[in-house]
XYZ file of C-alpha atoms in Angstrom:
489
model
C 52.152 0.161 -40.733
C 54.356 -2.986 -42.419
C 52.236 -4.659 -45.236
C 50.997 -7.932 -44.688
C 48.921 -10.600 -47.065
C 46.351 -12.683 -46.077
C 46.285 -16.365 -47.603
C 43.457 -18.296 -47.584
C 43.767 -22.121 -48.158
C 40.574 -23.877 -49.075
C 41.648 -27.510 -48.987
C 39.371 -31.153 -48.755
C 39.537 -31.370 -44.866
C 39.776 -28.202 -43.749
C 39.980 -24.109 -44.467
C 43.086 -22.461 -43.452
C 43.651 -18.729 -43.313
C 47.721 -17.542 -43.082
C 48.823 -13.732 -42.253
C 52.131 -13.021 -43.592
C 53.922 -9.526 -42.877
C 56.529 -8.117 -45.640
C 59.514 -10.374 -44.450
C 57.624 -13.520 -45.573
C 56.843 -14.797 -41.604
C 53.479 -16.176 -40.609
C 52.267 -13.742 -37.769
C 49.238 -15.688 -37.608
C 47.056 -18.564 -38.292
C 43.801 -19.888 -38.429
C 42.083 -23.246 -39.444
C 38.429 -24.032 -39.749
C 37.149 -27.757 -40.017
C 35.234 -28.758 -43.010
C 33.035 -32.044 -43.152
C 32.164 -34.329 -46.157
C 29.161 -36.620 -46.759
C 28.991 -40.042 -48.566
C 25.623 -40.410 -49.929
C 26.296 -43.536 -51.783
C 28.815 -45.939 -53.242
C 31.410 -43.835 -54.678
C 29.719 -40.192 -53.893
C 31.480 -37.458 -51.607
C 30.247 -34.270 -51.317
C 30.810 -31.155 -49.040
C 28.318 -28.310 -48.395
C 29.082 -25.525 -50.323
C 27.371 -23.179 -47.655
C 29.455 -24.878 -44.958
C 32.438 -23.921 -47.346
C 32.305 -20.760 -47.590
C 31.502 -20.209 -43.865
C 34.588 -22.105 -42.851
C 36.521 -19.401 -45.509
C 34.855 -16.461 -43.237
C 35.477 -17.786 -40.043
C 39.037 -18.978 -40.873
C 39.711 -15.324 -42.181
C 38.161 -13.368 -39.122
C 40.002 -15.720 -36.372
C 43.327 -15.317 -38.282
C 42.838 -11.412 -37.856
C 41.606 -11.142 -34.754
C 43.336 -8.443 -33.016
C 44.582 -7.400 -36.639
C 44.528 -4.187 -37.838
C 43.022 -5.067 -41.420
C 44.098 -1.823 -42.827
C 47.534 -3.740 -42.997
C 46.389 -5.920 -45.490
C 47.534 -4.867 -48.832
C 46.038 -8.116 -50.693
C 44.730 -11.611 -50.103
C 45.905 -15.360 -51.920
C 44.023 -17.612 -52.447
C 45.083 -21.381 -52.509
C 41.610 -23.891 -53.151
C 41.190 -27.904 -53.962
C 41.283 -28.181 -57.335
C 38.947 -30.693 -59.765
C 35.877 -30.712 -57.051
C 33.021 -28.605 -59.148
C 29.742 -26.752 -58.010
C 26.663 -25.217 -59.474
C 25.135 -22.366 -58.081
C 22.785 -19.301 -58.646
C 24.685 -16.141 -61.394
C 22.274 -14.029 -59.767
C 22.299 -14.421 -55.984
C 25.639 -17.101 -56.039
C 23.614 -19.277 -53.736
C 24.730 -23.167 -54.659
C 22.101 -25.588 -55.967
C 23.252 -28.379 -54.777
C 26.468 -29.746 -52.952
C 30.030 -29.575 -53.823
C 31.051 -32.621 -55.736
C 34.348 -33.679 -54.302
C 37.103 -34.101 -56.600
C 37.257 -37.526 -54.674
C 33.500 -38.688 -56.206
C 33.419 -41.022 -58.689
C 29.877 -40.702 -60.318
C 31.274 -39.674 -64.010
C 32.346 -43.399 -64.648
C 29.790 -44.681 -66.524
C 29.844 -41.337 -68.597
C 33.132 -41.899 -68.768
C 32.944 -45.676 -70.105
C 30.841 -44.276 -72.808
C 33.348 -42.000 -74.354
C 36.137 -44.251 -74.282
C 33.999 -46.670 -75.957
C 33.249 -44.115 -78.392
C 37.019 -43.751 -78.840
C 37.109 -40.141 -77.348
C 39.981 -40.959 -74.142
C 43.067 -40.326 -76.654
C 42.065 -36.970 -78.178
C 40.939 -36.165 -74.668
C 44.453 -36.346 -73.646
C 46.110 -35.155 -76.110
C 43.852 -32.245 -75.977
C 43.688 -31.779 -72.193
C 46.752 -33.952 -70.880
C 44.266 -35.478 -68.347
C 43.113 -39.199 -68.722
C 39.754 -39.366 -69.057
C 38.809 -40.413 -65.424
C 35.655 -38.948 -63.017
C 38.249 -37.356 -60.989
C 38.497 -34.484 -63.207
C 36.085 -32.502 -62.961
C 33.959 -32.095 -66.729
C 32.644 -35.763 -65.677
C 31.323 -33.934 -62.194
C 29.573 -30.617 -64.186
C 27.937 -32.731 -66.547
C 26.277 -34.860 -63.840
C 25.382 -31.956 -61.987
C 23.511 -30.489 -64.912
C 22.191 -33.969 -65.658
C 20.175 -33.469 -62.590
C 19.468 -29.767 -62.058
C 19.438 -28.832 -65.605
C 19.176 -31.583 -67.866
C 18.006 -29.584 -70.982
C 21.080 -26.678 -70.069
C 18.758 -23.979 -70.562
C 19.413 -22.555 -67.557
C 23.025 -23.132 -68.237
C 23.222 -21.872 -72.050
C 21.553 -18.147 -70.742
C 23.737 -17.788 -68.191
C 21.367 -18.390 -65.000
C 23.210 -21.149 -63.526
C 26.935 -21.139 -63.021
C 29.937 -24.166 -63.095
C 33.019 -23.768 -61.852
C 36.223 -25.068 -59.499
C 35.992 -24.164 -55.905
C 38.174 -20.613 -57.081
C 35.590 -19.957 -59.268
C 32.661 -20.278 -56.738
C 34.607 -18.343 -54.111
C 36.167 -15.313 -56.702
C 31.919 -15.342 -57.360
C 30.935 -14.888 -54.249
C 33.735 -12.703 -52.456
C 34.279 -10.477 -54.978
C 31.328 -10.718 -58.001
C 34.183 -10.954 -60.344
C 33.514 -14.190 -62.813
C 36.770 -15.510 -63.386
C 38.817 -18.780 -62.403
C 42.560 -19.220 -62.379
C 43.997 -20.864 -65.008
C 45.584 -23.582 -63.271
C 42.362 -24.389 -61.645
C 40.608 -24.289 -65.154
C 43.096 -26.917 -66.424
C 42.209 -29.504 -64.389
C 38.806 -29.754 -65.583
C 39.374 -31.498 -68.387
C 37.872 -28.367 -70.467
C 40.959 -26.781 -71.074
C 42.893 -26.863 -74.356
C 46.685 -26.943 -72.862
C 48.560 -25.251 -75.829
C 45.863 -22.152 -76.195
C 45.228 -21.558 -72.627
C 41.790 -21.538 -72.571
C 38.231 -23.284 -73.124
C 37.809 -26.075 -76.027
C 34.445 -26.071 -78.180
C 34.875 -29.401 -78.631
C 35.548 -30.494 -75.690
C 32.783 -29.211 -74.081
C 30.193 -30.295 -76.392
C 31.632 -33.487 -76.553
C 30.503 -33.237 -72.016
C 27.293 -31.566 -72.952
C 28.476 -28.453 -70.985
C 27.570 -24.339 -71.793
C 30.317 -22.736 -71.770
C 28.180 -19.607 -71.102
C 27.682 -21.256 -67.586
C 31.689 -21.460 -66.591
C 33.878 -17.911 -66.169
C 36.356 -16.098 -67.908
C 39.912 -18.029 -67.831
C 42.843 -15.385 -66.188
C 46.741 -15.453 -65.056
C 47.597 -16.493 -61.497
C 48.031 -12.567 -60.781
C 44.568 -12.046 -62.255
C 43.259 -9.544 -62.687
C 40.715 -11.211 -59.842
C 38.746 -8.712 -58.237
C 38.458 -6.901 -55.328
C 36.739 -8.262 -52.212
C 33.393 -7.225 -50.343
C 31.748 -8.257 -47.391
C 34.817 -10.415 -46.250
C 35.154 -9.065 -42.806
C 36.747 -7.831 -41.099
C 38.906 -6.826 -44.361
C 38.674 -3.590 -45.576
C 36.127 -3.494 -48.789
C 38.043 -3.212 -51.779
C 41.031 -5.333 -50.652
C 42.531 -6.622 -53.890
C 42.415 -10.664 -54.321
C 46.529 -10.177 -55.668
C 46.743 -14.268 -56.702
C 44.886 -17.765 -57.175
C 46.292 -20.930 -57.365
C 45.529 -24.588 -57.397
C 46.306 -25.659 -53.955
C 49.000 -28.413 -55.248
C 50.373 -25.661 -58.021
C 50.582 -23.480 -54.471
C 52.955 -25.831 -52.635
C 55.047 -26.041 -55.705
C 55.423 -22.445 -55.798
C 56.169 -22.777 -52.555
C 58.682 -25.062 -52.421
C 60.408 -22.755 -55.320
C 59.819 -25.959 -57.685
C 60.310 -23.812 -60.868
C 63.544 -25.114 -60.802
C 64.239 -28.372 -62.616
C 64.942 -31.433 -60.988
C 62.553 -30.683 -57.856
C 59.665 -32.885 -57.754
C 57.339 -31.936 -55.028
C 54.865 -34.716 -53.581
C 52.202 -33.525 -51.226
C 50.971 -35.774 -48.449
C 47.368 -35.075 -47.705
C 44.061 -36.965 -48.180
C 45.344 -38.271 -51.518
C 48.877 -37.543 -52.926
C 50.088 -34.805 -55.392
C 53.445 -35.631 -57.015
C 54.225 -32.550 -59.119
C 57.142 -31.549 -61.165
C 57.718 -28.610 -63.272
C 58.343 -28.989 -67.514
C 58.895 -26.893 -70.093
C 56.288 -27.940 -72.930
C 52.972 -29.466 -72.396
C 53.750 -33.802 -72.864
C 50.027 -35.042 -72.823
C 51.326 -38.845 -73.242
C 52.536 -41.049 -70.846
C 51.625 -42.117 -67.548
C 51.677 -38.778 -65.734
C 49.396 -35.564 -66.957
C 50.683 -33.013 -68.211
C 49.033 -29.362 -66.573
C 49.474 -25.794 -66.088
C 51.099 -25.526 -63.059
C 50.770 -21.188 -62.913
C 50.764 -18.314 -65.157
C 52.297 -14.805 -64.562
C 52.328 -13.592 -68.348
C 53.679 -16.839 -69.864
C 52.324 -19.992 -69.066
C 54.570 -22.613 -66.789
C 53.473 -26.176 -67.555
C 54.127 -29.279 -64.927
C 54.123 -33.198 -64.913
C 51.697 -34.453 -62.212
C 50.402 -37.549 -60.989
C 47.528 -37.801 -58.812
C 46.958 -40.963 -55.826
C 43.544 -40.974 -54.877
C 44.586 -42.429 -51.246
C 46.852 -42.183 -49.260
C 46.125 -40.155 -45.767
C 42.465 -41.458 -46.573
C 44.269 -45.095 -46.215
C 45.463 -44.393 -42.767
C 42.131 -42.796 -41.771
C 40.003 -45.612 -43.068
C 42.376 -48.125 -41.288
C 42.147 -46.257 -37.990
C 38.313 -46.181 -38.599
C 37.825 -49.806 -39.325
C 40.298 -50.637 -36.099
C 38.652 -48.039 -33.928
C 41.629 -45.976 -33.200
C 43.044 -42.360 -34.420
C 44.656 -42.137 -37.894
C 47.612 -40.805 -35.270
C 47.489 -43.643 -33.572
C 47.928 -46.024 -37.131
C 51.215 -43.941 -37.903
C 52.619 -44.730 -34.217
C 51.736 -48.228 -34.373
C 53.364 -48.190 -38.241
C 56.401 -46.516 -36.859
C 56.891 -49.392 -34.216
C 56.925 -52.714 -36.591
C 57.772 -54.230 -39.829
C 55.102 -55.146 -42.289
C 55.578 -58.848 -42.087
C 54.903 -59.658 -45.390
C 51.264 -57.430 -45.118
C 50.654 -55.655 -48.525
C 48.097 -53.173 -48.656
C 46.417 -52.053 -51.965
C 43.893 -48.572 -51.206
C 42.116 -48.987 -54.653
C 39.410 -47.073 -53.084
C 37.683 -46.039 -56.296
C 39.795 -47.391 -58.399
C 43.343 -46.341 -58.812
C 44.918 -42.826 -60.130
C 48.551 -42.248 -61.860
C 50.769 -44.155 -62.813
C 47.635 -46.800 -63.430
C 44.838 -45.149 -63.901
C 42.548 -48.080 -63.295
C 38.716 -47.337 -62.412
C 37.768 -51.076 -61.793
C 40.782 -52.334 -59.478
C 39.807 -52.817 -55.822
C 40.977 -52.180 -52.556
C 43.157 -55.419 -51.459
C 45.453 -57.068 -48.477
C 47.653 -59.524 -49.613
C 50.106 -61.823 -47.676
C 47.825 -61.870 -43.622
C 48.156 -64.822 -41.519
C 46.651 -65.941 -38.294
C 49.960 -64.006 -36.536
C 49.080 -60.808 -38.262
C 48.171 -57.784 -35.714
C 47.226 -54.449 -35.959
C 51.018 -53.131 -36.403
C 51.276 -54.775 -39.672
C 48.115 -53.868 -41.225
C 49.579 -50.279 -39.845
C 52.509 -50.673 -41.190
C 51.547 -52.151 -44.944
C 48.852 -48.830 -44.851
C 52.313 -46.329 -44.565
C 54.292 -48.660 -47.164
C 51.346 -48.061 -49.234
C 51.741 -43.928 -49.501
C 55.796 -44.213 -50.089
C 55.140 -47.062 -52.808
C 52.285 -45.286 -55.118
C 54.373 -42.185 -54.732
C 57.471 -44.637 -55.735
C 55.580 -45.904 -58.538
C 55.124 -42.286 -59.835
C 58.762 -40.975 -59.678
C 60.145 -44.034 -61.713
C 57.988 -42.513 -64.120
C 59.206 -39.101 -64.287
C 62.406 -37.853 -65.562
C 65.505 -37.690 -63.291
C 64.874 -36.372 -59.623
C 67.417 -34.725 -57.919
C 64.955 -34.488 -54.903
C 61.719 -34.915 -53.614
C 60.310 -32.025 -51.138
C 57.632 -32.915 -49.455
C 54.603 -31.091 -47.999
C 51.143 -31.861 -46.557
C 50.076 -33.301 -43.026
C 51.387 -36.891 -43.448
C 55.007 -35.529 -44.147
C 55.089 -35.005 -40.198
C 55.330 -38.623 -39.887
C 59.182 -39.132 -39.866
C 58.435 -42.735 -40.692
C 56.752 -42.006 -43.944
C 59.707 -39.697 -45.224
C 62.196 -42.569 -44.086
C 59.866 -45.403 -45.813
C 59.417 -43.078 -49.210
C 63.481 -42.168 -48.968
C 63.688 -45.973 -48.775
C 61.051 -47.639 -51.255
C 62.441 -44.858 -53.878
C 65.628 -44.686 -53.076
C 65.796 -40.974 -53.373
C 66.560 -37.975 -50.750
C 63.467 -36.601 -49.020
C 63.582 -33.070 -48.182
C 60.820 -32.367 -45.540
C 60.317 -28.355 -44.274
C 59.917 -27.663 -40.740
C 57.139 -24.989 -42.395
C 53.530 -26.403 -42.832
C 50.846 -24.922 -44.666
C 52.864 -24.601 -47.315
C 49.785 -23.929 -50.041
C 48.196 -20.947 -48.616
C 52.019 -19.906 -48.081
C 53.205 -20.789 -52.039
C 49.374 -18.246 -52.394
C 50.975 -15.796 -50.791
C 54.469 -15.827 -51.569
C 52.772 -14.985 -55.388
C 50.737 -12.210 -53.947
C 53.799 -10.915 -52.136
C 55.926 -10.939 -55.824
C 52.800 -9.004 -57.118
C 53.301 -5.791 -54.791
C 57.455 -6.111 -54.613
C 57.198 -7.475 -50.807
C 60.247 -9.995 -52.430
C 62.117 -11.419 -54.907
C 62.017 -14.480 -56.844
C 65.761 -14.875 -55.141
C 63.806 -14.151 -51.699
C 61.668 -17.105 -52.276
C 64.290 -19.680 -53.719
C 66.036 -18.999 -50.307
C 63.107 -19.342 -47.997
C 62.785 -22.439 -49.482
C 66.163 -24.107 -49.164
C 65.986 -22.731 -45.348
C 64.947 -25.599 -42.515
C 64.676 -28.716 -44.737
C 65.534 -31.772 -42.829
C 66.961 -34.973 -45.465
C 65.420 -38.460 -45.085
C 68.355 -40.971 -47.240
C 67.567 -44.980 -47.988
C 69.102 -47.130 -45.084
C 67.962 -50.092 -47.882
C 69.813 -52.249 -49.693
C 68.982 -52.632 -53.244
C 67.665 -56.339 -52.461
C 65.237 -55.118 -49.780
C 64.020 -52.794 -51.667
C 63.299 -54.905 -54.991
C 61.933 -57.634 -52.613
C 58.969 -54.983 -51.062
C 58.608 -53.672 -54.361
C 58.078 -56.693 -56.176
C 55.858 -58.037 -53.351
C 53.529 -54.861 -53.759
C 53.958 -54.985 -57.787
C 52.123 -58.194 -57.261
C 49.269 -57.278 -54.899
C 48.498 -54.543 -57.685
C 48.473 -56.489 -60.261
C 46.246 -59.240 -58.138
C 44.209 -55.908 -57.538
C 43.803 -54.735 -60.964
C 43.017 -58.326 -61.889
C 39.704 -58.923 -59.447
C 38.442 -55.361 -60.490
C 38.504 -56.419 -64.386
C 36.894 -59.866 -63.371
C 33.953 -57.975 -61.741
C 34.003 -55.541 -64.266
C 33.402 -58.422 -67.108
C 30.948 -60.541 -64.722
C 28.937 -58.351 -62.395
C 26.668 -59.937 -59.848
């Protein structure tokens, strides 16, 4: 019987399960829907119930058929900064899944900048301090479920990243995965693990969150997961972004790996935490020594194209074929839904479209929405170090138009894989290293296999002409969302 591993993707939009035999080929797939709510202005949560079931029923439709005895091990790959509470005792949630997406920290947030806390926060952490991490999200949680933390402080109540809740649950084990643990904005970056300070200074226990481990674990082994065999080791975690790196075999320099999803994940590896600067600094995986990476974080950028088709009444699909079809006409787009993430970091800009006129049509507004993604994600790499190329991942990198646009507004080489899925399969290509299914080698050439390169047709005065047009919608952008800030209605 050829060994297989299982990898299980836990993502915003959707659960994905991936069943990998010992040559590194998917022999089959599954993918579960997962909703989120909107409860108020700025709030998105998901059921954590509904979460887990999606997890089960990805798993058992992915090995239907299956032998499960083949299974020597399971990945898993899970959103990252979104947080949840639930019961030590039974693991049953007590309340919803704060998306990492939610912005209900800010005010806390306002507070400790005020108080002058942001810059040791980042040096500490290499996160800004912004609600999308996800310290802001516990400490509103417990402000309304346990505002005293006695519940917290003895141990009754649990915090944790969606690895945390799911390691919990599947497996009783209470652990989280390091590079899960540093996106919380709890994690001291040079020691690896959880800062006093830092969580008094967020009001948090730190008897309520788990034990800190490598990417290989140890994690636990699973029960009740059917139709897996009890006992089926849980072999690695990682963050689902830190899982497409891995998977793109972006420990080696120069690769900068952007993932096109609901928001955007431009990652590149480094060899010392650098907490200053416009990008955070993070652990991107551990496997005995600790492998640090530069990321930036857009808050939207599939959401962009969803919201447009939403507002227009079409498909999101339907906004990319319409985008691929025109020019933007002078239509800038700003999706400062929330506030905008890296290289800005700017909670009070707003959502803007600049440069419209009575000739203006759908196509435009379709087109400025796809500009937007390749520009943000432009913005970021002229802030990183020399990239010899981008690799990109996520459902949007289907779009041939967005590689082309990004290739052009960056003026870089795009290299897109004809593989998807590619965090559950970075999960298990770690999981496979753990039990000698390959090689480090193995993986740097499955990675370099199937690429397809998207190169600028721009000339550098096109280019600086679209940038400089959206340079100034942003700043227009970031100017209306101080004004309100300073003069509320």
């Amino acid at each position: 019987m050829r060994p297989h591993v299982l990898a299980v993707d836990q993502g915003t939009s959707s659960t994905k399960a991936l069943l990998l035999d010992d040559g590194g080929n998917v022999v089959a797939r599954a993918s579960v829907p997962l909703a989120q709510t909107h409860p108020g202005p700025g709030l998105v949560e998901q059921d954590a119930l509904a979460l887990l079931g999606s997890v089960r029923s990805a798993v058992a439709e992915c090995m239907k058929d299956r032998d499960p005895r083949a299974v020597v091990g399971v990945a898993l790959s899970t959103q990252r900064e979104s947080a949840l509470l639930w019961e030590a005792a039974t693991g049953r949630p007590v309340a919803p899944l704060v998306s990492w997406q939610d912005q209900r920290g800010g005010e806390r947030a306002a507070r400790l900048e005020q108080a002058g806390a942001g810059a040791d926060i980042r040096r500490r952490t290499g996160l800004p301090l912004d609600p999308m991490f996800s310290a802001l999200k516990m400490a509103a949680l417990l402000d309304t479920h346990d505002p005293s933390r006695a519940l917290t402080r003895k141990g009754a109540l649990r915090l944790g990243t969606v690895d945390a809740y799911l390691l919990h649950t599947l497996t009783g084990e209470t652990v989280t995965e390091i590079g899960n643990a540093s996106r919380t904005q709890l994690v001291d970056l040079v020691r690896g693990d959880w800062d006093e300070e830092l969580l008094e200074l967020f009001d948090i226990p730190g008897a309520a969150l788990s034990r800190i481990v490598d990417s290989h674990g140890p994690f636990g082994k699973l029960r009740g997961l059917e139709p897996l065999v009890d006992g089926t080791p849980v072999l690695a975690v990682l963050a689902d972004s830190h899982a497409a790196l891995f998977a793109h075999a972006g420990w080696r320099p120069g690769i900068v790996k952007v993932t096109y999803g609901t928001g955007s994940s431009v990652m590149t590896v480094a060899e010392a935490p650098q907490p200053a600067g416009e990008v955070c600094s993070t652990i991107a995986w551990s496997m005995g020594s600790r492998t640090y990476a530069r990321e930036a974080n857009i808050r939207s950028t599939g959401r962009t194209l969803t919201w447009l088709g939403e507002l227009l009444g079409v498909p999101a699909e339907e906004i990319i074929e319409l985008a691929s079809e025109a020019d933007a006409g002078g239509v800038t787009l700003v999706p400062a839904f929330g506030g905008l993430g890296a290289p800005w970091w700017d909670a009070h800009a707003v959502p803007l479209i600049a440069g419209f006129e009575l000739g203006t049509g759908r196509s435009q507004l379709a087109r400025a929405a796809l500009e937007s993604v390749a520009l943000q994600v432009g913005d970021v790499l002229a802030a990183l170090p020399p990239v010899l190329q981008v690799v990109a991942d996520g459902g949007l990198s289907r779009s041939d138009s967005l590689m082309q646009a990004q290739a052009d507004v960056a003026d870089v080489a795009v290299a897109r894989t004809l593989h998807h899925d590619l965090s559950a399969a970075g999960a298990a290509h770690l999981a496979g290293l753990q039990v000698g299914l390959w090689t480090i080698r193995d993986l740097e050439k499955r990675a370099d296999h199937d690429l397809r390169i998207f190169r600028s047709d721009w000339d550098d005065a096109r280019r600086s002409g679209i940038v400089t047009r959206w340079h100034r919608s942003l700043a227009s952008a970031r100017d209306l969302g101080s004004r309100e800030e300073l003069h509320p209605s």
